[in-house]
Every structure is written in C-alpha cells, then in structure tokens.
PDB file of C-alpha atoms (C1' of nucleotides) in Angstrom:
ATOM      1  CA  MET O 113     103.409  84.792 105.249  1.00  0.00           C
ATOM      2  CA  CYS O 114     101.579  84.531 108.462  1.00  0.00           C
ATOM      3  CA  GLY O 115      97.871  85.144 108.650  1.00  0.00           C
ATOM      4  CA  ARG O 116      96.706  82.790 111.413  1.00  0.00           C
ATOM      5  CA  TYR O 117      98.303  81.342 114.497  1.00  0.00           C
ATOM      6  CA  ALA O 118      97.669  79.639 117.808  1.00  0.00           C
ATOM      7  CA  LEU O 119      98.526  80.571 121.397  1.00  0.00           C
ATOM      8  CA  HIS O 120      97.306  78.200 124.081  1.00  0.00           C
ATOM      9  CA  SER O 121     100.148  77.959 126.613  1.00  0.00           C
ATOM     10  CA  ARG O 122      99.316  78.798 130.195  1.00  0.00           C
ATOM     11  CA  PRO O 123     100.229  82.354 131.246  1.00  0.00           C
ATOM     12  CA  GLU O 124     102.876  81.092 133.706  1.00  0.00           C
ATOM     13  CA  VAL O 125     104.588  79.165 130.906  1.00  0.00           C
ATOM     14  CA  ILE O 126     104.604  82.258 128.707  1.00  0.00           C
ATOM     15  CA  ALA O 127     105.928  84.412 131.543  1.00  0.00           C
ATOM     16  CA  LEU O 128     108.767  81.978 132.164  1.00  0.00           C
ATOM     17  CA  ALA O 129     109.666  81.629 128.494  1.00  0.00           C
ATOM     18  CA  PHE O 130     109.898  85.388 127.957  1.00  0.00           C
ATOM     19  CA  GLY O 131     111.196  86.508 131.326  1.00  0.00           C
ATOM     20  CA  LEU O 132     108.160  88.657 132.009  1.00  0.00           C
ATOM     21  CA  SER O 133     108.147  90.858 135.072  1.00  0.00           C
ATOM     22  CA  GLU O 134     104.430  90.190 135.377  1.00  0.00           C
ATOM     23  CA  ALA O 135     102.347  87.288 134.123  1.00  0.00           C
ATOM     24  CA  PRO O 136     100.135  88.114 131.152  1.00  0.00           C
ATOM     25  CA  ALA O 137      96.470  88.605 131.955  1.00  0.00           C
ATOM     26  CA  THR O 138      94.420  85.454 131.954  1.00  0.00           C
ATOM     27  CA  LEU O 139      94.410  84.256 128.403  1.00  0.00           C
ATOM     28  CA  VAL O 140      91.816  82.121 126.741  1.00  0.00           C
ATOM     29  CA  PRO O 141      93.573  79.339 124.809  1.00  0.00           C
ATOM     30  CA  ARG O 142      93.380  80.309 121.134  1.00  0.00           C
ATOM     31  CA  PHE O 143      93.839  77.944 118.211  1.00  0.00           C
ATOM     32  CA  ASN O 144      92.780  80.261 115.401  1.00  0.00           C
ATOM     33  CA  ILE O 145      93.971  83.812 115.915  1.00  0.00           C
ATOM     34  CA  ALA O 146      93.159  85.972 112.894  1.00  0.00           C
ATOM     35  CA  PRO O 147      94.089  89.549 111.958  1.00  0.00           C
ATOM     36  CA  ALA O 148      92.153  92.223 113.878  1.00  0.00           C
ATOM     37  CA  ALA O 149      92.159  90.079 117.017  1.00  0.00           C
ATOM     38  CA  GLU O 150      93.564  91.312 120.307  1.00  0.00           C
ATOM     39  CA  VAL O 151      96.872  89.483 120.664  1.00  0.00           C
ATOM     40  CA  LEU O 152      99.566  89.117 123.264  1.00  0.00           C
ATOM     41  CA  ILE O 153     102.891  90.807 122.619  1.00  0.00           C
ATOM     42  CA  VAL O 154     106.016  91.152 124.732  1.00  0.00           C
ATOM     43  CA  ARG O 155     107.775  94.511 124.704  1.00  0.00           C
ATOM     44  CA  ARG O 156     110.279  96.457 126.673  1.00  0.00           C
ATOM     45  CA  GLU O 157     109.634 100.168 126.934  1.00  0.00           C
ATOM     46  CA  THR O 158     112.358 102.474 128.274  1.00  0.00           C
ATOM     47  CA  GLY O 159     114.443  99.732 129.769  1.00  0.00           C
ATOM     48  CA  GLY O 160     113.396  97.394 132.522  1.00  0.00           C
ATOM     49  CA  ALA O 161     112.050  93.892 132.112  1.00  0.00           C
ATOM     50  CA  PRO O 162     109.950  92.705 129.189  1.00  0.00           C
ATOM     51  CA  ARG O 163     106.252  93.224 129.784  1.00  0.00           C
ATOM     52  CA  PRO O 164     103.166  91.680 128.221  1.00  0.00           C
ATOM     53  CA  ALA O 165     100.543  93.757 126.431  1.00  0.00           C
ATOM     54  CA  LEU O 166      97.391  93.109 124.451  1.00  0.00           C
ATOM     55  CA  VAL O 167      97.230  94.935 121.126  1.00  0.00           C
ATOM     56  CA  ARG O 168      95.305  94.618 117.892  1.00  0.00           C
ATOM     57  CA  TRP O 169      96.876  92.539 115.138  1.00  0.00           C
ATOM     58  CA  GLY O 170      97.116  94.790 112.065  1.00  0.00           C
ATOM     59  CA  LEU O 171      99.504  97.702 112.317  1.00  0.00           C
ATOM     60  CA  LEU O 172      97.933 101.109 111.930  1.00  0.00           C
ATOM     61  CA  PRO O 173     100.547 103.766 111.090  1.00  0.00           C
ATOM     62  CA  ARG O 174     100.652 106.724 113.453  1.00  0.00           C
ATOM     63  CA  TRP O 175      99.726 109.132 110.695  1.00  0.00           C
ATOM     64  CA  ALA O 176      96.641 107.249 109.497  1.00  0.00           C
ATOM     65  CA  LYS O 177      93.750 109.709 109.418  1.00  0.00           C
ATOM     66  CA  ASP O 178      90.819 107.351 109.414  1.00  0.00           C
ATOM     67  CA  PRO O 179      91.542 104.104 111.271  1.00  0.00           C
ATOM     68  CA  LYS O 180      88.307 102.654 109.923  1.00  0.00           C
ATOM     69  CA  ARG O 181      89.415 102.949 106.329  1.00  0.00           C
ATOM     70  CA  ALA O 182      93.204 102.764 106.669  1.00  0.00           C
ATOM     71  CA  ALA O 183      94.920  99.533 105.683  1.00  0.00           C
ATOM     72  CA  LYS O 184      95.832  97.315 108.617  1.00  0.00           C
ATOM     73  CA  LEU O 185      99.224  95.765 108.024  1.00  0.00           C
ATOM     74  CA  ASN O 186      99.338  92.229 109.366  1.00  0.00           C
ATOM     75  CA  ASN O 187     102.858  91.563 108.130  1.00  0.00           C
ATOM     76  CA  ALA O 188     105.981  93.578 107.429  1.00  0.00           C
ATOM     77  CA  ARG O 189     108.634  92.329 105.048  1.00  0.00           C
ATOM     78  CA  GLY O 190     111.929  91.979 106.887  1.00  0.00           C
ATOM     79  CA  GLU O 191     113.815  92.893 103.749  1.00  0.00           C
ATOM     80  CA  THR O 192     112.300  96.396 103.643  1.00  0.00           C
ATOM     81  CA  VAL O 193     110.990  97.068 107.149  1.00  0.00           C
ATOM     82  CA  ALA O 194     113.780  99.529 107.974  1.00  0.00           C
ATOM     83  CA  GLU O 195     112.863 101.814 105.065  1.00  0.00           C
ATOM     84  CA  LYS O 196     109.105 101.613 104.610  1.00  0.00           C
ATOM     85  CA  PRO O 197     107.340 104.726 105.948  1.00  0.00           C
ATOM     86  CA  SER O 198     104.668 102.606 107.631  1.00  0.00           C
ATOM     87  CA  PHE O 199     107.188 100.534 109.557  1.00  0.00           C
ATOM     88  CA  ARG O 200     110.531 102.244 109.974  1.00  0.00           C
ATOM     89  CA  ASP O 201     109.766 104.198 113.163  1.00  0.00           C
ATOM     90  CA  ALA O 202     108.284 101.112 114.786  1.00  0.00           C
ATOM     91  CA  TYR O 203     111.217  99.045 113.563  1.00  0.00           C
ATOM     92  CA  ARG O 204     113.640 101.423 115.232  1.00  0.00           C
ATOM     93  CA  ARG O 205     111.774 102.109 118.471  1.00  0.00           C
ATOM     94  CA  ARG O 206     108.888  99.721 118.953  1.00  0.00           C
ATOM     95  CA  ARG O 207     109.969  96.151 118.361  1.00  0.00           C
ATOM     96  CA  CYS O 208     108.184  93.334 120.151  1.00  0.00           C
ATOM     97  CA  LEU O 209     107.884  89.583 120.348  1.00  0.00           C
ATOM     98  CA  VAL O 210     104.692  87.789 119.419  1.00  0.00           C
ATOM     99  CA  PRO O 211     104.402  84.521 121.362  1.00  0.00           C
ATOM    100  CA  ALA O 212     102.816  81.625 119.459  1.00  0.00           C
ATOM    101  CA  ASN O 213     102.544  77.880 119.805  1.00  0.00           C
ATOM    102  CA  GLY O 214     102.416  77.577 116.038  1.00  0.00           C
ATOM    103  CA  PHE O 215     101.103  79.178 112.870  1.00  0.00           C
ATOM    104  CA  TYR O 216      99.123  78.134 109.818  1.00  0.00           C
ATOM    105  CA  GLU O 217     100.103  78.374 106.182  1.00  0.00           C
ATOM    106  CA  TRP O 218      98.019  77.430 103.179  1.00  0.00           C
ATOM    107  CA  LYS O 219      99.468  75.571 100.235  1.00  0.00           C
ATOM    108  CA  ARG O 220      97.804  76.109  96.899  1.00  0.00           C
ATOM    109  CA  VAL O 221      97.399  72.858  95.047  1.00  0.00           C
ATOM    110  CA  GLU O 222      95.594  73.601  91.792  1.00  0.00           C
ATOM    111  CA  SER O 223      92.344  75.234  92.864  1.00  0.00           C
ATOM    112  CA  ARG O 224      92.449  73.838  96.401  1.00  0.00           C
ATOM    113  CA  LYS O 225      94.109  75.272  99.469  1.00  0.00           C
ATOM    114  CA  GLN O 226      95.515  72.882 102.045  1.00  0.00           C
ATOM    115  CA  PRO O 227      96.291  74.330 105.467  1.00  0.00           C
ATOM    116  CA  TYR O 228      99.362  73.237 107.419  1.00  0.00           C
ATOM    117  CA  TYR O 229     100.279  73.801 111.037  1.00  0.00           C
ATOM    118  CA  VAL O 230     103.892  74.788 111.763  1.00  0.00           C
ATOM    119  CA  TYR O 231     105.149  74.368 115.321  1.00  0.00           C
ATOM    120  CA  PRO O 232     108.399  74.128 117.294  1.00  0.00           C
ATOM    121  CA  ALA O 233     110.439  70.937 117.043  1.00  0.00           C
ATOM    122  CA  GLN O 234     111.565  71.577 120.611  1.00  0.00           C
ATOM    123  CA  GLY O 235     109.823  73.449 123.390  1.00  0.00           C
ATOM    124  CA  GLU O 236     106.310  74.781 122.981  1.00  0.00           C
ATOM    125  CA  LEU O 237     106.636  78.443 122.041  1.00  0.00           C
ATOM    126  CA  PHE O 238     107.785  80.423 119.055  1.00  0.00           C
ATOM    127  CA  ALA O 239     108.656  84.089 119.317  1.00  0.00           C
ATOM    128  CA  PHE O 240     107.777  85.931 116.132  1.00  0.00           C
ATOM    129  CA  ALA O 241     109.610  89.175 115.492  1.00  0.00           C
ATOM    130  CA  GLY O 242     107.004  91.928 115.714  1.00  0.00           C
ATOM    131  CA  LEU O 243     106.517  95.675 115.603  1.00  0.00           C
ATOM    132  CA  TRP O 244     103.955  97.636 117.517  1.00  0.00           C
ATOM    133  CA  GLU O 245     102.482 101.075 117.013  1.00  0.00           C
ATOM    134  CA  ARG O 246     100.282 103.490 118.910  1.00  0.00           C
ATOM    135  CA  TRP O 247      97.655 105.531 117.123  1.00  0.00           C
ATOM    136  CA  GLU O 248      96.302 108.472 119.095  1.00  0.00           C
ATOM    137  CA  GLY O 249      92.609 108.988 118.509  1.00  0.00           C
ATOM    138  CA  ALA O 250      89.994 111.241 120.064  1.00  0.00           C
ATOM    139  CA  SER O 251      88.639 108.264 121.965  1.00  0.00           C
ATOM    140  CA  GLY O 252      92.058 107.279 123.292  1.00  0.00           C
ATOM    141  CA  PRO O 253      95.066 105.400 121.949  1.00  0.00           C
ATOM    142  CA  LEU O 254      94.824 102.313 119.759  1.00  0.00           C
ATOM    143  CA  GLU O 255      97.796  99.968 119.910  1.00  0.00           C
ATOM    144  CA  THR O 256      98.470  97.615 117.015  1.00  0.00           C
ATOM    145  CA  CYS O 257     101.155  95.219 115.832  1.00  0.00           C
ATOM    146  CA  ALA O 258     102.538  93.477 112.762  1.00  0.00           C
ATOM    147  CA  ILE O 259     104.516  90.248 112.348  1.00  0.00           C
ATOM    148  CA  VAL O 260     107.781  90.492 110.436  1.00  0.00           C
ATOM    149  CA  THR O 261     108.197  87.999 107.611  1.00  0.00           C
ATOM    150  CA  THR O 262     111.120  86.591 105.673  1.00  0.00           C
ATOM    151  CA  GLN O 263     111.885  84.100 102.923  1.00  0.00           C
ATOM    152  CA  ALA O 264     110.699  80.555 103.646  1.00  0.00           C
ATOM    153  CA  ASN O 265     113.299  78.031 104.843  1.00  0.00           C
ATOM    154  CA  ALA O 266     113.604  74.663 103.116  1.00  0.00           C
ATOM    155  CA  PRO O 267     110.745  72.781 104.799  1.00  0.00           C
ATOM    156  CA  MET O 268     108.437  75.786 104.480  1.00  0.00           C
ATOM    157  CA  GLN O 269     109.300  76.322 100.827  1.00  0.00           C
ATOM    158  CA  ALA O 270     107.243  73.261  99.944  1.00  0.00           C
ATOM    159  CA  ILE O 271     104.184  75.063 101.261  1.00  0.00           C
ATOM    160  CA  HIS O 272     104.757  78.746 100.805  1.00  0.00           C
ATOM    161  CA  ASP O 273     107.478  81.226  99.887  1.00  0.00           C
ATOM    162  CA  ARG O 274     107.242  83.354 103.047  1.00  0.00           C
ATOM    163  CA  MET O 275     107.266  82.669 106.760  1.00  0.00           C
ATOM    164  CA  PRO O 276     107.370  84.690 109.974  1.00  0.00           C
ATOM    165  CA  VAL O 277     110.740  85.604 111.464  1.00  0.00           C
ATOM    166  CA  ILE O 278     111.178  83.185 114.374  1.00  0.00           C
ATOM    167  CA  LEU O 279     113.692  84.372 116.937  1.00  0.00           C
ATOM    168  CA  ALA O 280     115.837  82.132 119.124  1.00  0.00           C
ATOM    169  CA  PRO O 281     115.676  82.778 122.884  1.00  0.00           C
ATOM    170  CA  ARG O 282     119.255  84.079 122.845  1.00  0.00           C
ATOM    171  CA  ASP O 283     118.108  86.866 120.486  1.00  0.00           C
ATOM    172  CA  TYR O 284     114.983  87.998 122.374  1.00  0.00           C
ATOM    173  CA  ALA O 285     116.783  90.660 124.400  1.00  0.00           C
ATOM    174  CA  ARG O 286     118.601  92.112 121.449  1.00  0.00           C
ATOM    175  CA  TRP O 287     115.417  92.383 119.372  1.00  0.00           C
ATOM    176  CA  LEU O 288     113.525  93.984 122.270  1.00  0.00           C
ATOM    177  CA  ASP O 289     116.187  96.552 123.153  1.00  0.00           C
ATOM    178  CA  CYS O 290     115.157  99.673 121.259  1.00  0.00           C
ATOM    179  CA  SER O 291     117.016 102.103 123.504  1.00  0.00           C
ATOM    180  CA  ALA O 292     119.942 102.541 121.158  1.00  0.00           C
ATOM    181  CA  ASP O 293     120.118 102.367 117.390  1.00  0.00           C
ATOM    182  CA  ALA O 294     121.340  98.808 117.533  1.00  0.00           C
ATOM    183  CA  GLU O 295     121.684  96.929 114.277  1.00  0.00           C
ATOM    184  CA  VAL O 296     119.220  94.030 114.276  1.00  0.00           C
ATOM    185  CA  THR O 297     118.738  93.323 110.577  1.00  0.00           C
ATOM    186  CA  ASP O 298     120.894  90.200 110.933  1.00  0.00           C
ATOM    187  CA  LEU O 299     118.050  88.679 112.979  1.00  0.00           C
ATOM    188  CA  LEU O 300     115.552  88.971 110.134  1.00  0.00           C
ATOM    189  CA  VAL O 301     116.421  85.689 108.458  1.00  0.00           C
ATOM    190  CA  PRO O 302     114.640  82.344 108.064  1.00  0.00           C
ATOM    191  CA  CYS O 303     115.060  80.045 111.051  1.00  0.00           C
ATOM    192  CA  ARG O 304     116.997  76.819 110.641  1.00  0.00           C
ATOM    193  CA  ALA O 305     115.067  73.903 109.185  1.00  0.00           C
ATOM    194  CA  GLU O 306     115.438  71.878 112.392  1.00  0.00           C
ATOM    195  CA  VAL O 307     113.565  74.492 114.406  1.00  0.00           C
ATOM    196  CA  ILE O 308     110.158  73.684 112.916  1.00  0.00           C
ATOM    197  CA  ARG O 309     107.810  70.775 112.380  1.00  0.00           C
ATOM    198  CA  VAL O 310     104.946  70.805 109.904  1.00  0.00           C
ATOM    199  CA  HIS O 311     101.801  68.777 109.412  1.00  0.00           C
ATOM    200  CA  ALA O 312      98.648  69.080 107.346  1.00  0.00           C
ATOM    201  CA  VAL O 313      95.488  70.061 109.209  1.00  0.00           C
ATOM    202  CA  SER O 314      91.761  70.204 108.531  1.00  0.00           C
ATOM    203  CA  THR O 315      90.273  72.986 106.423  1.00  0.00           C
ATOM    204  CA  ALA O 316      88.111  73.668 109.471  1.00  0.00           C
ATOM    205  CA  VAL O 317      90.797  76.243 110.290  1.00  0.00           C
ATOM    206  CA  ASN O 318      89.710  78.272 107.261  1.00  0.00           C
ATOM    207  CA  ARG O 319      86.745  79.602 109.153  1.00  0.00           C
ATOM    208  CA  ALA O 320      88.161  82.071 111.636  1.00  0.00           C
ATOM    209  CA  SER O 321      85.288  81.568 114.064  1.00  0.00           C
ATOM    210  CA  ASN O 322      86.305  77.925 114.507  1.00  0.00           C
ATOM    211  CA  ASP O 323      88.629  77.930 117.502  1.00  0.00           C
ATOM    212  CA  VAL O 324      89.179  74.505 119.022  1.00  0.00           C
ATOM    213  CA  ARG O 325      92.234  72.406 119.874  1.00  0.00           C
ATOM    214  CA  GLU O 326      91.424  69.927 117.091  1.00  0.00           C
ATOM    215  CA  LEU O 327      92.480  72.527 114.511  1.00  0.00           C
ATOM    216  CA  ILE O 328      96.168  71.986 115.253  1.00  0.00           C
ATOM    217  CA  GLU O 329      95.978  68.200 115.160  1.00  0.00           C
ATOM    218  CA  PRO O 330      97.434  66.324 112.197  1.00  0.00           C
ATOM    219  CA  LEU O 331      95.088  65.402 109.391  1.00  0.00           C
ATOM    220  CA  GLU O 332      94.517  61.635 109.308  1.00  0.00           C
ATOM    221  CA  GLN O 333      96.081  60.207 106.175  1.00  0.00           C
ATOM    222  CA  ALA O 334      93.832  57.766 104.330  1.00  0.00           C
TER     223      ALA O 334
ATOM    224  C1'  DC H  52     104.073 124.889  96.191  1.00  0.00           C
ATOM    225  C1'  DC H  53     100.097 121.214  97.239  1.00  0.00           C
ATOM    226  C1'  DA H  54      98.198 116.423  96.737  1.00  0.00           C
ATOM    227  C1'  DG H  55      98.503 111.903  97.593  1.00  0.00           C
ATOM    228  C1'  DA H  56     100.662 107.873  99.058  1.00  0.00           C
ATOM    229  C1'  DC H  57     102.427 105.364 102.688  1.00  0.00           C
ATOM    230  C1'  DG H  58     101.577  97.735 102.859  1.00  0.00           C
ATOM    231  C1'  DT H  59     101.414  92.620 102.149  1.00  0.00           C
ATOM    232  C1'  DT H  60      99.615  88.749  99.985  1.00  0.00           C
ATOM    233  C1'  DG H  61      98.476  86.161  95.887  1.00  0.00           C
ATOM    234  C1'  DT H  62      97.122  86.041  91.260  1.00  0.00           C
ATOM    235  C1'  DT H  63      97.269  87.318  86.499  1.00  0.00           C
TER     236       DT H  63
ATOM    237  C1'  DG F 896     104.845 112.412 109.780  1.00  0.00           C
ATOM    238  C1'  DT F 897     107.528 112.269 105.446  1.00  0.00           C
ATOM    239  C1'  DC F 898     108.388 111.457 100.803  1.00  0.00           C
ATOM    240  C1'  DT F 899     107.221 111.558  95.801  1.00  0.00           C
ATOM    241  C1'  DG F 900     104.998 113.310  91.877  1.00  0.00           C
ATOM    242  C1'  DG F 901     102.862 116.960  89.395  1.00  0.00           C
TER     243       DG F 901
ATOM    244  C1'  DC N1218      94.846  84.218 106.465  1.00  0.00           C
ATOM    245  C1'  DC N1219      89.748  82.822 104.649  1.00  0.00           C
ATOM    246  C1'  DA N1220      84.629  83.691 104.406  1.00  0.00           C
ATOM    247  C1'  DG N1221      81.083  86.384 103.148  1.00  0.00           C
ATOM    248  C1'  DA N1222      79.009  90.418 101.596  1.00  0.00           C
ATOM    249  C1'  DC N1223      78.423  93.463  97.973  1.00  0.00           C
ATOM    250  C1'  DG N1224      71.725  97.748  97.919  1.00  0.00           C
ATOM    251  C1'  DT N1225      67.750 100.894  98.248  1.00  0.00           C
ATOM    252  C1'  DT N1226      63.287 102.128  99.594  1.00  0.00           C
ATOM    253  C1'  DG N1227      59.825 102.513 102.954  1.00  0.00           C
ATOM    254  C1'  DT N1228      57.716 100.662 106.830  1.00  0.00           C
ATOM    255  C1'  DT N1229      57.710  98.494 111.376  1.00  0.00           C
TER     256       DT N1229
ATOM    257  C1'  DG K1029      86.515  91.977  91.760  1.00  0.00           C
ATOM    258  C1'  DT K1030      87.069  94.091  96.233  1.00  0.00           C
ATOM    259  C1'  DC K1031      86.184  95.127 100.806  1.00  0.00           C
ATOM    260  C1'  DT K1032      84.946  93.926 105.639  1.00  0.00           C
ATOM    261  C1'  DG K1033      84.671  90.938 109.475  1.00  0.00           C
ATOM    262  C1'  DG K1034      86.414  87.186 112.132  1.00  0.00           C
TER     263       DG K1034
END
DNA sequence: CCAGACGTTGTT
DNA sequence: GTCTGG
DNA sequence: CCAGACGTTGTT
DNA sequence: GTCTGG
C-alpha cells in the first residue's frame, strides 16, 4: 500500500515533468509526507492543460456528514475503485496524478518493521494514479485525494503485497482526461519491475514529524 | 418504507 | 448520494 | 503509514 | 484494542 512518500523536486522540475500550465506554488521539500497532509496533485478540469492543486491526503466522500468523524481513505484499490460508492464518482470524473520522488513501504519481519524507500530507476519523479474529491461544508469546500493501489510487482512482493499504481508519462493524459467515459482500467496494473529501485532506510521515517533528506538515504549495511 | 453503510490496511 | 438490509 | 493517547473533577 | 494526530 502507500502510506508515506517524499516530494522534494523543485517546482520547475515538477511543472516540466507534468506539462503544467502554471508552476506549483512554492513547495517545501518533503521527505515524509503522511496522510492528512496537504499534498500536491495534478488535475485537468473541463479540458485545458493540467494544473497543480494542493489538497488533503485522505479522501472524504461527498456525502460524508461529519468530516471530523468520517473515515479518510488514503488508498483506493484499483481492482474495485470503479464500483465502490466512496470512489466511483471520483474515478469517473475526478482522476488526478500525485507526483512523488519515492514512497515508503514497511516489511514485517517477525515483530519488527523495516522501512524501505522505493524510487524511480530512471528520472526523478513518479506519478501515482490518484482520485480527488470535493466536500462542501458550511465553512467552504474541502478537497481531498486518495492514491490508487494495485498488486505488488516482483521486486515489491518481497516487501509488501500492495503498491501504488505508477503511471508512465505516455499515460498521464489518458488518466487525467475525465471528459468522456473513457476506459482506463487497463492502466491500473503494477508497473514493470525495471521501473523501480528499492533500498532499506532508517526507522527514523516511522515518526511522521521527522522530515529530513537523510530519511531516503540507504541504510548502511554492517 | 426507513436505517445504516459506504474504505483500506494488517492481523488473527 | 445510493445501495443494502430489515 | 506509524506513534501516541486513551479520563474526570475542580481549580487556576 | 482503537482512535487521532502527524
């Protein structure tokens, strides 16, 4: 699954990678983004070029009555996203990309949990398949997002059985185009093994308030 | 008809 | 909002 | 995702 | 154990 990630590229690099019509607002480099954080997404509303937006990670369905108590959905299973009441409208009309330099997964080894950092073999940015939603409250709208997950590919399987859907640049436009009822389920598959690299990292990443570049660096092997 | 759920993860 | 269960 | 809290009373 | 906060 995907419960933490990093995004530290400069805004100009992100704008170039995703063909943004405007550069994203100045972003603080983040090495430990956790659910409930404000995160950068790329979306394309009613045609035009892809645009950046900051939304809360943890999708709140439109019909949630009490956003305080409602479950925030960090991930959406690709296998069922088209049918689930919480996701299907967003899946049809509000797809987005979630830029990331890499993500963390924890491997359970007996009673211990070893974190790993997963990052692109080439280039510096992943695009996770995402969904966004807008909840209309008395105090204004609240926009949220979820990251779509799929079965782990071979290298990930050694760590965990799920991973985020990582889209190739050639598929960005098709995922983002929600104007027609285009069929995009074929995109919700594990990426090829060669797309990712993995290394063990310090358990310092466990604490969400730790947010330094060292978190993504490989653990020194004794 | 109304009431209540609506999700993922991991763990057992 | 929409679907399922009672 | 993991870490940390998880409660009431009365008083300041 | 379960929920909330980061």
